């Protein structure tokens, strides 16, 4: 997908999980997609979501491993894809 699509998907997944108020093992498909987008963008997950991922990361299983990875992602900093996505988002945002 394009960088803009990757950013949109990441933001939507983060917003959905935050709206749910918790993250659990049943959220594995969303966590997998969020992790993929995080790698593409080099963008860490939002701070409020990091707080929700903490309890899941302390468990075992695939969802817990993804939660740990999401908590560690973004250390390398934003990628060129992330910078491109931000540029596109700003350029295409409707003006008032």
Coordinates of C-alpha atoms in Angstrom, one line a residue:
X1 CA 0.0 0.0 0.0
X2 CA 1.1 3.6 -0.4
X3 CA 2.7 5.4 2.6
X4 CA -0.5 7.5 3.0
X5 CA -2.6 4.3 3.2
X6 CA -0.2 2.8 5.7
X7 CA -0.4 5.9 7.9
X8 CA -4.2 6.0 7.6
X9 CA -4.5 2.3 8.6
X10 CA -2.2 2.8 11.6
X11 CA -4.1 5.8 12.9
X12 CA -7.5 4.1 12.4
X13 CA -6.4 0.9 14.2
X14 CA -4.9 2.9 17.0
X15 CA -8.1 5.0 17.4
X16 CA -10.2 1.9 17.3
X17 CA -8.2 0.1 20.0
X18 CA -8.1 3.2 22.2
X19 CA -11.9 3.5 21.8
X20 CA -12.3 -0.1 23.0
X21 CA -10.3 0.9 26.1
X22 CA -8.3 -2.3 26.2
X23 CA -6.2 -4.6 24.0
X24 CA -6.4 -8.4 24.3
X25 CA -5.5 -11.6 22.5
X26 CA -8.6 -11.4 20.4
X27 CA -7.1 -8.3 18.7
X28 CA -4.4 -10.3 17.0
X29 CA -5.4 -9.4 13.4
X30 CA -5.4 -5.7 14.2
X31 CA -2.1 -5.9 16.1
X32 CA -0.5 -7.7 13.1
X33 CA -1.6 -5.0 10.7
X34 CA -0.6 -2.3 13.0
X35 CA 2.8 -3.9 13.5
X36 CA 3.3 -4.1 9.7
X37 CA 2.4 -0.4 9.3
X38 CA 4.7 0.5 12.2
X39 CA 7.6 -1.2 10.4
X40 CA 6.8 0.5 7.1
X41 CA 6.5 3.9 8.7
X42 CA 9.1 3.7 11.4
X43 CA 6.5 5.3 13.6
X44 CA 5.9 4.2 17.2
X45 CA 2.4 3.7 18.4
X46 CA 0.7 6.5 20.2
X47 CA 1.5 7.0 23.9
X48 CA -2.0 6.2 25.1
X49 CA -2.1 2.9 23.2
X50 CA 1.3 2.0 24.6
X51 CA -0.3 2.1 28.0
X52 CA -2.9 -0.4 26.8
X53 CA -0.4 -2.7 25.2
X54 CA 1.7 -3.0 28.5
X55 CA -0.6 -5.5 30.2
X56 CA -0.9 -7.7 27.1
X57 CA 2.9 -7.6 26.6
X58 CA 3.4 -9.2 30.0
X59 CA 1.5 -12.3 28.9
X60 CA 2.5 -15.1 26.5
X61 CA 1.4 -15.9 23.0
X62 CA 1.4 -14.3 19.6
X63 CA -0.6 -11.3 20.7
X64 CA 1.7 -10.7 23.6
X65 CA 4.8 -10.9 21.3
X66 CA 3.2 -8.4 18.9
X67 CA 2.4 -6.1 21.8
X68 CA 6.1 -6.3 22.9
X69 CA 7.2 -5.6 19.3
X70 CA 4.9 -2.6 19.0
X71 CA 6.2 -1.2 22.3
X72 CA 9.8 -1.5 20.9
X73 CA 9.1 -0.3 17.3
X74 CA 10.0 3.1 16.1
X75 CA 13.3 3.2 17.8
X76 CA 15.1 3.8 14.4
X77 CA 12.9 6.9 13.7
X78 CA 10.6 7.8 10.9
X79 CA 11.3 6.3 7.5
X80 CA 11.1 8.0 4.2
X81 CA 7.6 6.4 3.8
X82 CA 6.4 8.2 6.9
X83 CA 7.7 11.5 5.8
X84 CA 6.1 11.0 2.4
X85 CA 2.8 10.0 4.1
X86 CA 2.8 13.1 6.2
X87 CA 3.5 15.3 3.2
X88 CA 0.7 13.7 1.2
X89 CA -1.7 14.0 4.2
X90 CA -1.0 17.7 4.5
X91 CA -1.2 18.3 0.8
X92 CA -4.6 16.5 0.4
X93 CA -6.2 17.8 3.6
X94 CA -9.3 19.9 2.6
X95 CA -8.9 23.6 3.4
X96 CA -11.6 25.3 5.3

